[in-house]
């Protein structure tokens, strides 16, 4: 996550510099608060990842076996096979 956060901040800083060169100082009134806001959002996400990871570890430790694969919609997109076709496939084998 650190690389991606650095990339986002770097690209945003480059955009603020290009906007400053193209439009002048009024663009800093928009760009700098946006840059600071992005920094706050990334800091919040970074700090919220630790409790989420602890919660996931606690949930994983609660069960001895791994959870059953699939879920509520696990077979929803499977194409149903007609009953006669399934029986004819078994007789061929």
mmCIF file with all atom_site columns, C-alpha atoms in Angstrom:
data_model
loop_
_atom_site.group_PDB
_atom_site.id
_atom_site.type_symbol
_atom_site.label_atom_id
_atom_site.label_alt_id
_atom_site.label_comp_id
_atom_site.label_asym_id
_atom_site.label_entity_id
_atom_site.label_seq_id
_atom_site.pdbx_PDB_ins_code
_atom_site.Cartn_x
_atom_site.Cartn_y
_atom_site.Cartn_z
_atom_site.occupancy
_atom_site.B_iso_or_equiv
_atom_site.pdbx_formal_charge
_atom_site.auth_seq_id
_atom_site.auth_comp_id
_atom_site.auth_asym_id
_atom_site.auth_atom_id
_atom_site.pdbx_PDB_model_num
ATOM 1  C CA . UNK A 1 1  ? 0.000   0.000   0.000   1.00 0.00 ? 1  UNK A CA 1
ATOM 2  C CA . UNK A 1 2  ? 2.930   2.302   0.601   1.00 0.00 ? 2  UNK A CA 1
ATOM 3  C CA . UNK A 1 3  ? 3.985   2.334   -3.037  1.00 0.00 ? 3  UNK A CA 1
ATOM 4  C CA . UNK A 1 4  ? 0.475   3.032   -4.248  1.00 0.00 ? 4  UNK A CA 1
ATOM 5  C CA . UNK A 1 5  ? 0.030   5.834   -1.716  1.00 0.00 ? 5  UNK A CA 1
ATOM 6  C CA . UNK A 1 6  ? 3.330   7.346   -2.814  1.00 0.00 ? 6  UNK A CA 1
ATOM 7  C CA . UNK A 1 7  ? 2.278   7.095   -6.439  1.00 0.00 ? 7  UNK A CA 1
ATOM 8  C CA . UNK A 1 8  ? -1.054  8.818   -5.735  1.00 0.00 ? 8  UNK A CA 1
ATOM 9  C CA . UNK A 1 9  ? 0.603   11.651  -3.811  1.00 0.00 ? 9  UNK A CA 1
ATOM 10 C CA . UNK A 1 10 ? 3.293   12.030  -6.479  1.00 0.00 ? 10 UNK A CA 1
ATOM 11 C CA . UNK A 1 11 ? 0.813   12.172  -9.342  1.00 0.00 ? 11 UNK A CA 1
ATOM 12 C CA . UNK A 1 12 ? -1.364  14.643  -7.466  1.00 0.00 ? 12 UNK A CA 1
ATOM 13 C CA . UNK A 1 13 ? 1.634   16.844  -6.679  1.00 0.00 ? 13 UNK A CA 1
ATOM 14 C CA . UNK A 1 14 ? 2.660   16.755  -10.342 1.00 0.00 ? 14 UNK A CA 1
ATOM 15 C CA . UNK A 1 15 ? -0.868  17.744  -11.348 1.00 0.00 ? 15 UNK A CA 1
ATOM 16 C CA . UNK A 1 16 ? -0.795  20.682  -8.920  1.00 0.00 ? 16 UNK A CA 1
ATOM 17 C CA . UNK A 1 17 ? 2.557   21.830  -10.330 1.00 0.00 ? 17 UNK A CA 1
ATOM 18 C CA . UNK A 1 18 ? 1.312   21.592  -13.929 1.00 0.00 ? 18 UNK A CA 1
ATOM 19 C CA . UNK A 1 19 ? -1.903  23.427  -13.010 1.00 0.00 ? 19 UNK A CA 1
ATOM 20 C CA . UNK A 1 20 ? 0.150   26.113  -11.243 1.00 0.00 ? 20 UNK A CA 1
ATOM 21 C CA . UNK A 1 21 ? 2.341   26.581  -14.312 1.00 0.00 ? 21 UNK A CA 1
ATOM 22 C CA . UNK A 1 22 ? -0.679  26.708  -16.619 1.00 0.00 ? 22 UNK A CA 1
ATOM 23 C CA . UNK A 1 23 ? -3.113  28.815  -14.571 1.00 0.00 ? 23 UNK A CA 1
ATOM 24 C CA . UNK A 1 24 ? -1.058  30.582  -11.914 1.00 0.00 ? 24 UNK A CA 1
ATOM 25 C CA . UNK A 1 25 ? -1.411  30.986  -8.167  1.00 0.00 ? 25 UNK A CA 1
ATOM 26 C CA . UNK A 1 26 ? -5.252  30.680  -7.940  1.00 0.00 ? 26 UNK A CA 1
ATOM 27 C CA . UNK A 1 27 ? -4.882  27.007  -8.788  1.00 0.00 ? 27 UNK A CA 1
ATOM 28 C CA . UNK A 1 28 ? -2.975  26.543  -5.511  1.00 0.00 ? 28 UNK A CA 1
ATOM 29 C CA . UNK A 1 29 ? -6.156  27.472  -3.626  1.00 0.00 ? 29 UNK A CA 1
ATOM 30 C CA . UNK A 1 30 ? -7.716  24.273  -4.940  1.00 0.00 ? 30 UNK A CA 1
ATOM 31 C CA . UNK A 1 31 ? -4.701  22.017  -5.402  1.00 0.00 ? 31 UNK A CA 1
ATOM 32 C CA . UNK A 1 32 ? -3.012  22.314  -2.017  1.00 0.00 ? 32 UNK A CA 1
ATOM 33 C CA . UNK A 1 33 ? -6.153  21.545  0.055   1.00 0.00 ? 33 UNK A CA 1
ATOM 34 C CA . UNK A 1 34 ? -6.856  18.595  -2.266  1.00 0.00 ? 34 UNK A CA 1
ATOM 35 C CA . UNK A 1 35 ? -3.314  17.351  -1.715  1.00 0.00 ? 35 UNK A CA 1
ATOM 36 C CA . UNK A 1 36 ? -3.657  17.697  2.065   1.00 0.00 ? 36 UNK A CA 1
ATOM 37 C CA . UNK A 1 37 ? -7.065  15.988  1.971   1.00 0.00 ? 37 UNK A CA 1
ATOM 38 C CA . UNK A 1 38 ? -5.616  13.069  0.036   1.00 0.00 ? 38 UNK A CA 1
ATOM 39 C CA . UNK A 1 39 ? -2.897  12.777  2.655   1.00 0.00 ? 39 UNK A CA 1
ATOM 40 C CA . UNK A 1 40 ? -5.516  12.637  5.409   1.00 0.00 ? 40 UNK A CA 1
ATOM 41 C CA . UNK A 1 41 ? -7.524  9.989   3.565   1.00 0.00 ? 41 UNK A CA 1
ATOM 42 C CA . UNK A 1 42 ? -4.435  7.832   3.039   1.00 0.00 ? 42 UNK A CA 1
ATOM 43 C CA . UNK A 1 43 ? -3.480  8.246   6.702   1.00 0.00 ? 43 UNK A CA 1
ATOM 44 C CA . UNK A 1 44 ? -6.995  7.233   7.787   1.00 0.00 ? 44 UNK A CA 1
ATOM 45 C CA . UNK A 1 45 ? -6.912  4.152   5.549   1.00 0.00 ? 45 UNK A CA 1
ATOM 46 C CA . UNK A 1 46 ? -3.482  3.182   6.871   1.00 0.00 ? 46 UNK A CA 1
ATOM 47 C CA . UNK A 1 47 ? -4.612  3.499   10.492  1.00 0.00 ? 47 UNK A CA 1
ATOM 48 C CA . UNK A 1 48 ? -7.849  1.595   9.881   1.00 0.00 ? 48 UNK A CA 1
ATOM 49 C CA . UNK A 1 49 ? -6.018  -1.376  8.320   1.00 0.00 ? 49 UNK A CA 1
ATOM 50 C CA . UNK A 1 50 ? -4.469  -2.514  11.617  1.00 0.00 ? 50 UNK A CA 1
ATOM 51 C CA . UNK A 1 51 ? -7.767  -3.115  13.477  1.00 0.00 ? 51 UNK A CA 1
ATOM 52 C CA . UNK A 1 52 ? -9.242  -4.771  10.378  1.00 0.00 ? 52 UNK A CA 1
ATOM 53 C CA . UNK A 1 53 ? -6.288  -7.147  10.135  1.00 0.00 ? 53 UNK A CA 1
ATOM 54 C CA . UNK A 1 54 ? -6.575  -7.999  13.845  1.00 0.00 ? 54 UNK A CA 1
ATOM 55 C CA . UNK A 1 55 ? -10.289 -8.696  13.434  1.00 0.00 ? 55 UNK A CA 1
ATOM 56 C CA . UNK A 1 56 ? -9.614  -10.955 10.464  1.00 0.00 ? 56 UNK A CA 1
ATOM 57 C CA . UNK A 1 57 ? -6.975  -12.887 12.427  1.00 0.00 ? 57 UNK A CA 1
ATOM 58 C CA . UNK A 1 58 ? -9.367  -13.289 15.359  1.00 0.00 ? 58 UNK A CA 1
ATOM 59 C CA . UNK A 1 59 ? -12.101 -14.576 13.082  1.00 0.00 ? 59 UNK A CA 1
ATOM 60 C CA . UNK A 1 60 ? -9.697  -17.016 11.429  1.00 0.00 ? 60 UNK A CA 1
ATOM 61 C CA . UNK A 1 61 ? -8.525  -18.320 14.823  1.00 0.00 ? 61 UNK A CA 1
ATOM 62 C CA . UNK A 1 62 ? -12.091 -18.895 15.969  1.00 0.00 ? 62 UNK A CA 1
ATOM 63 C CA . UNK A 1 63 ? -12.623 -21.850 13.640  1.00 0.00 ? 63 UNK A CA 1
ATOM 64 C CA . UNK A 1 64 ? -10.534 -25.005 13.500  1.00 0.00 ? 64 UNK A CA 1
ATOM 65 C CA . UNK A 1 65 ? -11.408 -25.844 9.910   1.00 0.00 ? 65 UNK A CA 1
ATOM 66 C CA . UNK A 1 66 ? -11.259 -23.507 6.962   1.00 0.00 ? 66 UNK A CA 1
ATOM 67 C CA . UNK A 1 67 ? -14.595 -22.049 5.958   1.00 0.00 ? 67 UNK A CA 1
ATOM 68 C CA . UNK A 1 68 ? -16.548 -23.963 3.360   1.00 0.00 ? 68 UNK A CA 1
ATOM 69 C CA . UNK A 1 69 ? -15.852 -22.653 -0.143  1.00 0.00 ? 69 UNK A CA 1
ATOM 70 C CA . UNK A 1 70 ? -18.684 -20.928 -1.896  1.00 0.00 ? 70 UNK A CA 1
ATOM 71 C CA . UNK A 1 71 ? -21.309 -18.749 -0.418  1.00 0.00 ? 71 UNK A CA 1
ATOM 72 C CA . UNK A 1 72 ? -24.798 -17.506 -0.831  1.00 0.00 ? 72 UNK A CA 1
ATOM 73 C CA . UNK A 1 73 ? -24.544 -17.138 -4.619  1.00 0.00 ? 73 UNK A CA 1
ATOM 74 C CA . UNK A 1 74 ? -21.908 -19.831 -5.246  1.00 0.00 ? 74 UNK A CA 1
ATOM 75 C CA . UNK A 1 75 ? -23.940 -21.810 -7.772  1.00 0.00 ? 75 UNK A CA 1
ATOM 76 C CA . UNK A 1 76 ? -25.984 -18.984 -9.196  1.00 0.00 ? 76 UNK A CA 1
ATOM 77 C CA . UNK A 1 77 ? -24.097 -18.620 -12.475 1.00 0.00 ? 77 UNK A CA 1
ATOM 78 C CA . UNK A 1 78 ? -23.709 -22.326 -13.206 1.00 0.00 ? 78 UNK A CA 1
ATOM 79 C CA . UNK A 1 79 ? -25.645 -23.520 -16.232 1.00 0.00 ? 79 UNK A CA 1
ATOM 80 C CA . UNK A 1 80 ? -28.055 -26.288 -15.215 1.00 0.00 ? 80 UNK A CA 1
ATOM 81 C CA . UNK A 1 81 ? -27.571 -29.584 -17.070 1.00 0.00 ? 81 UNK A CA 1
ATOM 82 C CA . UNK A 1 82 ? -30.754 -31.310 -18.213 1.00 0.00 ? 82 UNK A CA 1
ATOM 83 C CA . UNK A 1 83 ? -31.308 -34.543 -16.345 1.00 0.00 ? 83 UNK A CA 1
ATOM 84 C CA . UNK A 1 84 ? -31.353 -36.745 -19.477 1.00 0.00 ? 84 UNK A CA 1
ATOM 85 C CA . UNK A 1 85 ? -28.064 -35.278 -20.737 1.00 0.00 ? 85 UNK A CA 1
ATOM 86 C CA . UNK A 1 86 ? -26.292 -36.025 -17.469 1.00 0.00 ? 86 UNK A CA 1
ATOM 87 C CA . UNK A 1 87 ? -27.401 -39.678 -17.562 1.00 0.00 ? 87 UNK A CA 1
ATOM 88 C CA . UNK A 1 88 ? -26.325 -40.154 -21.182 1.00 0.00 ? 88 UNK A CA 1
ATOM 89 C CA . UNK A 1 89 ? -22.880 -38.768 -20.348 1.00 0.00 ? 89 UNK A CA 1
ATOM 90 C CA . UNK A 1 90 ? -22.512 -41.343 -17.575 1.00 0.00 ? 90 UNK A CA 1
ATOM 91 C CA . UNK A 1 91 ? -23.370 -44.225 -19.872 1.00 0.00 ? 91 UNK A CA 1
ATOM 92 C CA . UNK A 1 92 ? -20.659 -43.177 -22.368 1.00 0.00 ? 92 UNK A CA 1
ATOM 93 C CA . UNK A 1 93 ? -17.908 -43.306 -19.802 1.00 0.00 ? 93 UNK A CA 1
#
